[in-house]
Short mmCIF file of C-alpha atoms and ligand atoms in Angstrom, two decimals:
data_model
loop_
_atom_site.label_atom_id
_atom_site.label_comp_id
_atom_site.label_asym_id
_atom_site.label_seq_id
_atom_site.Cartn_x
_atom_site.Cartn_y
_atom_site.Cartn_z
CA MET A 1 0.00 0.00 0.00
CA GLY A 2 1.09 3.60 -0.55
CA SER A 3 1.85 6.60 1.60
CA ILE A 4 0.96 10.25 1.92
CA VAL A 5 3.87 12.51 2.86
CA VAL A 6 2.97 15.88 4.39
CA GLU A 7 4.82 18.82 5.86
CA ARG A 8 3.72 21.40 8.37
CA ALA A 9 1.66 24.20 6.81
CA VAL A 10 -0.83 26.85 7.83
CA LEU A 11 -3.86 26.04 5.69
CA SER A 12 -6.12 28.72 4.26
CA GLY A 13 -8.56 29.24 1.42
CA GLU A 14 -11.71 27.58 0.16
CA VAL A 15 -12.71 23.94 -0.12
CA GLU A 16 -15.75 22.52 -1.90
CA ILE A 17 -17.29 19.66 0.07
CA SER A 18 -18.39 16.58 -1.91
CA GLY A 19 -21.61 14.58 -1.67
CA ALA A 20 -21.81 12.32 1.38
CA LYS A 21 -20.30 8.84 1.06
CA ASN A 22 -22.54 7.56 3.84
CA SER A 23 -25.60 8.77 1.93
CA ALA A 24 -24.47 7.65 -1.50
CA LEU A 25 -23.95 4.02 -0.40
CA PRO A 26 -27.47 3.37 0.99
CA LEU A 27 -29.00 5.38 -1.87
CA LEU A 28 -27.24 3.10 -4.37
CA ALA A 29 -28.51 0.04 -2.46
CA ALA A 30 -32.05 1.49 -2.56
CA ALA A 31 -31.80 1.85 -6.35
CA LEU A 32 -32.06 -1.96 -6.47
CA LEU A 33 -35.74 -1.61 -5.56
CA THR A 34 -36.85 -0.53 -9.05
CA GLU A 35 -36.04 -1.48 -12.65
CA GLU A 36 -36.65 2.11 -13.73
CA GLU A 37 -33.80 4.61 -13.97
CA ILE A 38 -32.50 6.24 -10.80
CA VAL A 39 -30.25 9.25 -11.41
CA LEU A 40 -28.09 10.37 -8.50
CA HIS A 41 -26.17 13.65 -8.56
CA LYS A 42 -23.20 14.72 -6.42
CA VAL A 43 -22.02 11.16 -5.96
CA PRO A 44 -18.41 11.32 -4.74
CA VAL A 45 -15.75 9.43 -6.71
CA LEU A 46 -14.51 7.10 -3.97
CA SER A 47 -13.35 3.50 -3.75
CA ASP A 48 -16.34 2.61 -1.52
CA VAL A 49 -18.73 3.98 -4.15
CA GLU A 50 -16.90 1.94 -6.83
CA THR A 51 -17.35 -1.17 -4.66
CA MET A 52 -21.10 -0.55 -4.34
CA ILE A 53 -21.32 -0.01 -8.12
CA ASP A 54 -19.53 -3.35 -8.66
CA ILE A 55 -22.07 -5.01 -6.34
CA LEU A 56 -25.00 -3.53 -8.29
CA ARG A 57 -23.41 -4.70 -11.54
CA THR A 58 -22.98 -8.28 -10.28
CA THR A 59 -26.75 -8.35 -9.70
CA GLY A 60 -27.22 -7.49 -13.39
CA LYS A 61 -28.08 -3.79 -12.93
CA LYS A 62 -26.79 -1.37 -15.55
CA VAL A 63 -24.76 1.38 -13.86
CA ILE A 64 -23.19 4.36 -15.61
CA PHE A 65 -20.94 6.57 -13.48
CA GLU A 66 -20.22 9.93 -15.15
CA LYS A 67 -17.33 10.88 -12.92
CA GLU A 68 -16.73 14.35 -14.40
CA THR A 69 -20.23 15.37 -13.31
CA ASN A 70 -20.51 13.08 -10.26
CA THR A 71 -23.68 11.57 -11.71
CA ILE A 72 -24.73 7.91 -11.54
CA ARG A 73 -27.50 6.31 -13.61
CA ILE A 74 -28.81 2.93 -12.46
CA SER A 75 -31.41 0.92 -14.35
CA GLY A 76 -32.54 -2.53 -15.40
CA PRO A 77 -33.63 -5.70 -13.66
CA ILE A 78 -31.86 -7.77 -11.03
CA LEU A 79 -30.70 -11.01 -12.66
CA HIS A 80 -28.58 -12.51 -9.88
CA THR A 81 -29.42 -12.55 -6.18
CA HIS A 82 -26.05 -13.66 -4.78
CA VAL A 83 -23.38 -11.08 -3.93
CA PRO A 84 -19.86 -12.59 -4.07
CA TYR A 85 -17.43 -12.55 -1.14
CA ASP A 86 -14.75 -10.56 -3.01
CA LEU A 87 -16.97 -7.46 -3.01
CA VAL A 88 -18.71 -7.82 0.34
CA ARG A 89 -15.48 -8.26 2.30
CA LYS A 90 -14.29 -4.82 1.17
CA MET A 91 -17.07 -2.80 2.72
CA ARG A 92 -19.57 -3.26 5.49
CA ALA A 93 -22.25 -1.12 3.80
CA SER A 94 -22.48 -3.81 1.10
CA PHE A 95 -24.56 -5.89 3.52
CA ASN A 96 -27.40 -3.40 3.01
CA VAL A 97 -28.22 -4.86 -0.40
CA LEU A 98 -29.46 -8.13 1.15
CA GLY A 99 -32.90 -6.85 2.28
CA PRO A 100 -33.76 -4.86 -0.87
CA ILE A 101 -32.80 -7.73 -3.22
CA ALA A 102 -34.73 -10.28 -1.13
CA ALA A 103 -37.76 -7.96 -0.82
CA LEU A 104 -37.93 -7.57 -4.61
CA MET A 105 -36.78 -10.99 -5.82
CA GLY A 106 -37.94 -13.28 -3.00
CA GLU A 107 -34.46 -14.24 -1.85
CA ALA A 108 -30.87 -13.03 -1.63
CA SER A 109 -27.58 -14.26 -0.25
CA THR A 110 -24.36 -12.58 0.78
CA PRO A 111 -21.33 -13.43 2.89
CA LEU A 112 -20.88 -11.57 6.16
CA PRO A 113 -19.42 -8.10 5.45
CA GLY A 114 -15.95 -6.64 6.03
CA GLY A 115 -15.25 -2.92 6.44
CA CYS A 116 -13.10 -0.58 8.48
CA ALA A 117 -11.13 -2.23 11.27
CA ILE A 118 -12.82 -0.31 14.08
CA GLY A 119 -13.68 -3.07 16.48
CA VAL A 120 -16.25 -5.81 16.23
CA ARG A 121 -19.12 -4.67 14.04
CA PRO A 122 -21.88 -7.26 14.14
CA VAL A 123 -25.00 -7.26 11.92
CA ASP A 124 -27.37 -8.82 14.46
CA PHE A 125 -29.74 -5.80 14.47
CA HIS A 126 -30.03 -6.03 10.68
CA ILE A 127 -30.86 -9.74 10.85
CA ASP A 128 -33.33 -9.39 13.75
CA GLY A 129 -34.97 -6.47 11.90
CA LEU A 130 -35.31 -8.46 8.66
CA LYS A 131 -36.81 -11.38 10.62
CA ARG A 132 -39.35 -9.05 12.27
CA ILE A 133 -40.55 -7.90 8.85
CA GLY A 134 -41.15 -11.47 7.73
CA PHE A 135 -37.87 -12.68 6.23
CA GLU A 136 -36.52 -16.10 6.97
CA VAL A 137 -32.80 -15.57 7.56
CA ASN A 138 -30.33 -18.45 7.75
CA TYR A 139 -26.60 -18.53 8.26
CA ASP A 140 -24.55 -21.26 6.63
CA HIS A 141 -20.73 -21.45 6.23
CA GLY A 142 -20.26 -17.68 6.38
CA GLU A 143 -23.18 -16.98 4.01
CA ILE A 144 -26.43 -15.28 4.98
CA LEU A 145 -29.50 -16.32 3.03
CA ALA A 146 -32.65 -14.21 3.33
CA LYS A 147 -36.04 -15.38 1.99
CA ARG A 148 -39.10 -13.16 1.89
CA GLY A 149 -41.90 -14.60 4.03
CA THR A 150 -45.21 -13.44 5.44
CA LYS A 151 -45.19 -10.05 7.09
CA LEU A 152 -47.66 -9.02 9.78
CA GLU A 153 -50.03 -6.18 8.81
CA GLU A 154 -48.34 -3.90 11.36
CA VAL A 155 -45.00 -4.62 12.96
CA THR A 156 -42.57 -2.69 15.14
CA VAL A 157 -38.82 -3.16 14.79
CA TYR A 158 -37.11 -1.98 17.95
CA LEU A 159 -33.37 -1.38 17.58
CA PRO A 160 -31.37 -1.98 20.79
CA PHE A 161 -29.00 0.80 19.60
CA PRO A 162 -29.80 3.44 16.96
CA SER A 163 -27.74 1.70 14.28
CA VAL A 164 -27.44 3.71 11.07
CA GLY A 165 -27.01 0.68 8.84
CA ALA A 166 -29.81 -1.36 10.43
CA THR A 167 -32.23 1.60 10.23
CA GLU A 168 -31.44 2.08 6.53
CA HIS A 169 -31.61 -1.65 5.80
CA VAL A 170 -35.03 -2.18 7.38
CA MET A 171 -36.38 1.07 5.89
CA SER A 172 -35.38 0.12 2.33
CA ALA A 173 -36.60 -3.48 2.49
CA ALA A 174 -39.91 -2.58 4.20
CA ALA A 175 -40.66 0.10 1.59
CA ILE A 176 -42.06 -2.55 -0.78
CA LEU A 177 -43.48 -5.01 1.79
CA PRO A 178 -47.20 -5.00 2.62
CA GLY A 179 -48.61 -3.22 5.68
CA ILE A 180 -47.00 -0.86 8.17
CA THR A 181 -43.48 -1.14 9.59
CA ILE A 182 -42.47 1.07 12.50
CA ILE A 183 -38.80 1.44 13.46
CA GLU A 184 -38.37 2.49 17.10
CA ASN A 185 -35.06 3.81 18.44
CA ALA A 186 -34.14 4.50 14.82
CA ALA A 187 -30.90 6.29 13.98
CA MET A 188 -31.54 10.00 13.32
CA GLU A 189 -28.55 10.84 11.09
CA PRO A 190 -29.05 13.23 8.13
CA GLU A 191 -28.19 10.32 5.82
CA ILE A 192 -31.36 8.55 7.02
CA VAL A 193 -33.40 11.61 6.03
CA ASP A 194 -31.67 11.60 2.64
CA LEU A 195 -32.61 7.94 2.15
CA GLN A 196 -36.23 8.67 3.10
CA ASP A 197 -36.26 11.54 0.57
CA LEU A 198 -34.98 9.28 -2.23
CA LEU A 199 -37.38 6.42 -1.38
CA ASN A 200 -40.36 8.80 -1.25
CA LYS A 201 -39.38 10.25 -4.64
CA MET A 202 -39.41 6.61 -5.86
CA GLY A 203 -43.01 6.31 -4.62
CA ALA A 204 -42.49 4.97 -1.09
CA LYS A 205 -44.58 6.22 1.85
CA ILE A 206 -42.14 6.84 4.67
CA SER A 207 -42.24 9.45 7.43
CA GLY A 208 -40.36 10.25 10.60
CA ALA A 209 -36.74 10.00 9.38
CA GLY A 210 -34.62 12.35 11.49
CA THR A 211 -36.55 11.28 14.60
CA SER A 212 -36.31 8.06 16.60
CA LYS A 213 -39.58 6.70 15.13
CA ILE A 214 -39.88 5.96 11.43
CA VAL A 215 -43.14 4.78 9.90
CA ILE A 216 -43.07 2.89 6.61
CA GLU A 217 -46.32 2.21 4.80
CA GLY A 218 -45.43 -0.45 2.26
CA VAL A 219 -46.23 0.09 -1.43
CA LYS A 220 -46.39 -2.52 -4.22
CA LYS A 221 -43.93 -0.95 -6.62
CA LEU A 222 -41.34 1.83 -6.76
CA HIS A 223 -40.35 3.88 -9.81
CA GLY A 224 -37.44 5.91 -11.18
CA CYS A 225 -36.46 9.43 -10.08
CA GLU A 226 -33.60 11.95 -9.77
CA HIS A 227 -31.96 12.90 -6.52
CA THR A 228 -28.99 14.93 -5.27
CA VAL A 229 -26.85 13.46 -2.47
CA ILE A 230 -26.53 15.68 0.64
CA PRO A 231 -23.12 17.24 1.49
CA ASP A 232 -20.63 15.08 3.37
CA ARG A 233 -20.67 16.34 6.95
CA ILE A 234 -17.70 14.19 7.94
CA GLU A 235 -15.56 15.49 5.09
CA ALA A 236 -16.60 19.05 6.03
CA GLY A 237 -15.74 18.45 9.68
CA THR A 238 -12.35 16.98 8.75
CA TYR A 239 -11.40 20.06 6.68
CA ALA A 240 -12.69 22.41 9.40
CA ILE A 241 -10.47 20.67 11.95
CA ALA A 242 -7.50 20.64 9.54
CA LEU A 243 -7.79 24.40 8.96
CA LEU A 244 -8.00 25.07 12.70
CA VAL A 245 -5.30 22.68 13.90
CA THR A 246 -2.77 24.25 11.52
CA GLY A 247 -3.64 27.70 12.89
CA GLY A 248 -5.33 28.71 9.65
CA GLU A 249 -8.68 29.93 8.45
CA GLY A 250 -10.92 29.12 5.53
CA LEU A 251 -14.26 28.67 3.88
CA LEU A 252 -16.11 25.36 3.48
CA LYS A 253 -18.58 25.41 0.58
CA ASN A 254 -21.51 23.00 -0.03
CA VAL A 255 -22.12 22.31 3.66
CA ASN A 256 -25.31 21.99 5.66
CA PRO A 257 -24.07 23.65 8.88
CA SER A 258 -26.93 22.25 10.98
CA HIS A 259 -25.64 18.70 10.33
CA LEU A 260 -22.54 19.51 12.39
CA ASP A 261 -23.95 21.38 15.40
CA ALA A 262 -22.13 19.07 17.83
CA LEU A 263 -18.79 19.86 16.16
CA TRP A 264 -19.35 23.64 16.06
CA PHE A 265 -20.30 23.52 19.76
CA VAL A 266 -16.98 21.82 20.65
CA LEU A 267 -14.87 24.03 18.40
CA GLU A 268 -16.48 27.23 19.70
CA LYS A 269 -15.89 26.05 23.27
CA THR A 270 -12.19 25.73 22.49
CA GLY A 271 -12.14 29.32 21.22
CA ALA A 272 -12.41 28.80 17.45
CA ILE A 273 -14.43 31.32 15.47
CA ILE A 274 -17.18 29.70 13.41
CA LYS A 275 -19.43 31.63 11.04
CA LYS A 276 -22.31 29.67 9.58
CA GLY A 277 -24.16 30.58 6.38
CA SER A 278 -26.99 28.88 4.53
CA ASP A 279 -24.70 26.41 2.74
CA PHE A 280 -21.22 27.39 3.88
CA VAL A 281 -19.13 27.72 7.03
CA GLU A 282 -16.13 29.92 7.74
CA VAL A 283 -13.66 28.82 10.39
CA LYS A 284 -10.83 30.73 12.01
CA SER A 285 -8.39 29.51 14.63
CA TRP A 286 -7.86 31.27 17.90
CA ASN A 287 -4.31 31.51 19.22
CA ARG A 288 -3.77 28.41 21.39
CA TRP A 289 -7.17 26.81 21.76
CA LYS A 290 -8.57 25.52 25.03
CA ALA A 291 -9.13 21.93 26.09
CA CYS A 292 -12.63 20.48 25.96
CA ASP A 293 -14.47 17.28 26.94
CA VAL A 294 -16.18 15.49 24.07
CA ASN A 295 -18.83 12.79 24.34
CA VAL A 296 -19.17 10.75 21.13
CA LEU A 297 -22.79 9.70 20.57
CA PRO A 298 -25.22 8.82 17.79
CA TYR A 299 -26.59 11.85 15.90
CA PRO A 300 -27.25 14.59 16.93
CA GLY A 301 -24.34 13.85 19.28
CA PHE A 302 -20.70 14.30 18.34
CA PRO A 303 -20.00 11.94 15.38
CA THR A 304 -17.74 8.93 15.88
CA ASP A 305 -16.40 9.53 12.36
CA LEU A 306 -14.84 12.81 13.60
CA GLN A 307 -13.50 11.34 16.85
CA PRO A 308 -9.96 10.65 15.55
CA GLN A 309 -9.72 14.13 13.99
CA ILE A 310 -10.94 15.97 17.14
CA ILE A 311 -8.39 14.00 19.19
CA VAL A 312 -5.66 15.41 16.94
CA TYR A 313 -7.01 18.93 17.50
CA LEU A 314 -7.26 18.49 21.28
CA SER A 315 -3.74 17.01 21.44
CA LEU A 316 -2.51 20.57 20.77
CA ALA A 317 -4.99 22.35 23.08
CA ASP A 318 -4.14 24.20 26.26
CA GLY A 319 -5.11 21.90 29.14
CA THR A 320 -6.55 18.43 29.63
CA SER A 321 -9.37 17.09 27.48
CA THR A 322 -11.30 13.85 27.48
CA VAL A 323 -12.93 12.14 24.52
CA THR A 324 -15.39 9.36 25.38
CA GLU A 325 -16.38 7.05 22.52
CA ASN A 326 -19.87 5.58 22.95
CA VAL A 327 -20.53 4.29 19.42
CA PHE A 328 -17.49 2.12 18.60
CA LYS A 329 -15.99 1.71 22.03
CA THR A 330 -12.58 0.43 20.90
CA ARG A 331 -12.04 2.83 18.00
CA PHE A 332 -8.65 4.16 19.11
CA ALA A 333 -6.03 2.74 16.71
CA HIS A 334 -4.87 6.30 15.92
CA VAL A 335 -4.04 7.10 19.57
CA GLY A 336 -0.84 5.03 19.65
CA GLU A 337 0.31 6.62 16.40
CA LEU A 338 -0.34 10.14 17.75
CA VAL A 339 1.69 9.32 20.86
CA ARG A 340 4.54 8.41 18.51
CA MET A 341 4.19 11.94 17.10
CA GLY A 342 4.64 13.45 20.55
CA ALA A 343 1.03 13.63 21.78
CA ASP A 344 0.42 13.02 25.48
CA MET A 345 -2.64 10.82 25.83
CA ARG A 346 -3.74 7.54 27.29
CA ILE A 347 -6.79 5.33 26.96
CA MET A 348 -8.89 4.12 29.88
CA GLU A 349 -11.78 1.95 28.80
CA ASN A 350 -13.64 4.00 26.18
CA THR A 351 -12.15 7.37 27.17
CA VAL A 352 -8.98 9.04 25.93
CA PHE A 353 -7.37 11.46 28.40
CA ILE A 354 -5.40 14.11 26.52
CA ASN A 355 -2.84 16.49 28.00
CA GLY A 356 -2.33 19.20 25.40
CA VAL A 357 1.26 19.56 24.15
CA ASN A 358 2.88 22.54 22.38
CA LYS A 359 3.80 20.63 19.25
CA LEU A 360 3.57 17.34 17.41
CA GLN A 361 6.58 15.94 15.57
CA GLY A 362 6.55 14.39 12.13
CA THR A 363 7.48 10.72 11.81
CA THR A 364 6.22 7.61 9.99
CA VAL A 365 2.78 6.50 11.17
CA MET A 366 0.38 3.86 9.90
CA GLY A 367 -3.22 4.34 8.79
CA THR A 368 -5.49 1.60 10.09
CA ASP A 369 -8.95 2.66 8.96
CA LEU A 370 -10.59 5.43 6.98
CA ARG A 371 -11.05 8.13 9.64
CA ALA A 372 -7.90 7.28 11.62
CA THR A 373 -5.91 7.69 8.41
CA ALA A 374 -7.53 11.07 7.72
CA ALA A 375 -6.73 12.14 11.28
CA LEU A 376 -3.06 11.18 10.87
CA VAL A 377 -2.80 13.22 7.67
CA VAL A 378 -4.33 16.17 9.56
CA ALA A 379 -1.84 15.60 12.40
CA GLY A 380 0.98 15.60 9.85
CA LEU A 381 -0.13 19.00 8.55
CA ALA A 382 0.17 20.41 12.08
CA ALA A 383 3.37 18.56 13.08
CA GLU A 384 6.92 19.88 12.86
CA GLY A 385 8.91 18.40 9.99
CA THR A 386 7.72 15.65 7.66
CA THR A 387 5.11 13.00 8.38
CA GLU A 388 4.63 9.87 6.30
CA VAL A 389 1.27 8.14 6.69
CA THR A 390 1.58 4.58 5.40
CA GLN A 391 -1.27 2.24 4.38
CA VAL A 392 -2.90 5.47 3.31
CA GLU A 393 -5.32 4.13 0.68
CA HIS A 394 -7.98 3.84 3.37
CA ILE A 395 -8.43 7.59 2.95
CA PHE A 396 -9.62 7.19 -0.65
CA ARG A 397 -12.63 5.25 0.62
CA GLY A 398 -14.08 8.44 2.03
CA TYR A 399 -12.35 11.62 0.81
CA GLU A 400 -12.79 12.65 -2.81
CA ASN A 401 -9.72 14.35 -4.39
CA VAL A 402 -8.20 14.59 -0.94
CA VAL A 403 -4.62 15.34 -2.02
CA ASN A 404 -5.77 17.98 -4.47
CA LYS A 405 -8.15 19.62 -1.96
CA PHE A 406 -5.41 19.86 0.69
CA GLU A 407 -2.97 21.20 -1.92
CA ARG A 408 -5.38 23.95 -2.82
CA LEU A 409 -5.53 24.90 0.86
CA GLY A 410 -1.75 25.34 0.80
CA ALA A 411 -0.60 21.93 2.04
CA LYS A 412 2.68 20.40 0.91
CA ILE A 413 1.31 16.92 0.39
CA LYS A 414 2.34 14.06 -1.88
CA TYR A 415 0.77 10.69 -2.54
CA ILE A 416 3.19 7.86 -3.22
CA PRO A 417 1.00 5.16 -4.75
CA GLY A 418 0.72 1.61 -3.53
CA GLY A 419 -2.06 -0.88 -4.08
CA VAL A 420 -5.79 -0.82 -3.52
CA PRO A 421 -6.65 -1.10 0.20
CA GLU A 422 -7.29 -4.62 1.46
CA ILE A 423 -9.19 -4.39 4.68
C1 LIG B 1 -22.42 3.90 9.84
C2 LIG B 1 -21.44 4.69 9.01
C3 LIG B 1 -20.12 4.81 9.73
C4 LIG B 1 -20.34 5.40 11.11
C5 LIG B 1 -21.42 4.64 11.87
C6 LIG B 1 -21.82 5.31 13.18
C7 LIG B 1 -22.14 4.20 6.74
C8 LIG B 1 -21.83 3.55 5.44
N1 LIG B 1 -21.26 4.01 7.72
O1 LIG B 1 -21.87 2.61 10.02
O2 LIG B 1 -19.26 5.65 8.96
O3 LIG B 1 -19.14 5.34 11.84
O4 LIG B 1 -22.62 4.55 11.09
O5 LIG B 1 -22.23 6.62 12.97
O6 LIG B 1 -23.12 4.90 6.86
N2 LIG B 1 -24.22 -2.58 15.97
C9 LIG B 1 -24.53 -3.84 16.48
N3 LIG B 1 -25.26 -4.69 15.70
C10 LIG B 1 -25.70 -4.34 14.46
C11 LIG B 1 -25.40 -3.05 13.96
C12 LIG B 1 -24.65 -2.20 14.73
O7 LIG B 1 -24.13 -4.19 17.60
O8 LIG B 1 -26.36 -5.15 13.81
C13 LIG B 1 -23.43 -1.65 16.79
C14 LIG B 1 -22.06 -1.37 16.17
O9 LIG B 1 -21.12 -2.35 16.51
C15 LIG B 1 -21.74 -0.02 16.75
C16 LIG B 1 -23.11 0.65 16.83
O10 LIG B 1 -24.07 -0.38 16.78
O11 LIG B 1 -21.23 -0.16 18.05
C17 LIG B 1 -23.39 1.63 15.70
O12 LIG B 1 -23.16 1.02 14.46
P1 LIG B 1 -23.96 1.46 13.14
O13 LIG B 1 -24.69 2.73 13.41
O14 LIG B 1 -24.73 0.30 12.66
O15 LIG B 1 -22.78 1.75 12.12
P2 LIG B 1 -22.78 1.44 10.58
O16 LIG B 1 -24.15 1.58 10.03
O17 LIG B 1 -22.03 0.20 10.32
#
């Protein structure tokens, strides 16, 4: 695998935020629910999106990705209901095609998914949810086989934790099943609202996304439509933190500021200056920023996908901070690497205690998953000297044109290619 080499720089300027990866993936899975054409705009060019396109193509769907315009066109029938291991192991979100294919075709099979190495990530809520809405789900030699069965006229799926993936999976499959499905303790992320918007444009009858109770009134058939993917709040948050941690200032364009309220709250508490517009945000650093305690929670709490990046920022704050991870409780692979760069922090259970230091020092560090790798690149931009982030291809799963975007903000950054990430 390759590396990114970065040097210390004060970033400034403008950055255009791409469409959200975590919206694009479930929207692509939902496109399986109709033979008619679905046109998606602002789809980011990312390796995870390419993987989902490959999955759709193995089912027989026709997919055209116009990368210059970030537009995807999906059409045609599903011809195959098995998704091969080679694709599913690359990305956890691939599991979300199981329910839609089985709902439409009567059955589907897929191996258990892979994905970012951020602790054990089971799919039990997905499977329990599918069973509640009438599927027979069996597990055999690493393969999951789902068969559509009889669904009760009204059924409630209670999620023990507001899982984003399980909420999206049940929502999409139930859209074309008879009767009413209610999801209680649903995830409330903006990407769930985006999925509801797409499904409703396709003819579904879904309400409540963005709250903890989603009501799905099943319809017989869905149809084609056009839809624009919402801005990527995690990409926006990463660039905001990068600008601030290097002592810079800048403008983020194509952002929905209300999707990141938890981040702005933390940054403002540390002393950063944040100016929010209708679809943009300006950020400006403030001398040596103050420490802050961060509690990582499902939306609208502080996002787990910005936890590694905020730890980098707080490693250079004045005072002692804590970051408590409540979504993926062992997601701390980046902490050891940051300590190697001179950060002073230690982990106790699911909390990182951070004593702010005056500087980080460049060295060779290893990317272990998508967001940890992004955080290490951000740390490298703030660290003295040169930082090499190895196994860096993880970053291309979630950050479109990342090297180019950082360059335009004034970073001295170079990608030394390796292979495609194997997770
Ligand atoms: C999605 C995001 C990911 C983000 C995460 C949490 C996509 C493509 N990925 O992942 O970037 O970090 O939400 O915001 O949208 N859990 C179970 N059983 C299950 C499902 C989940 O125990 O069946 C647990 C997980 O281990 C985790 C928690 O629930 O501790 C939340 O996971 P979930 O919200 O499902 O994350 P993903 O949908 O995989």
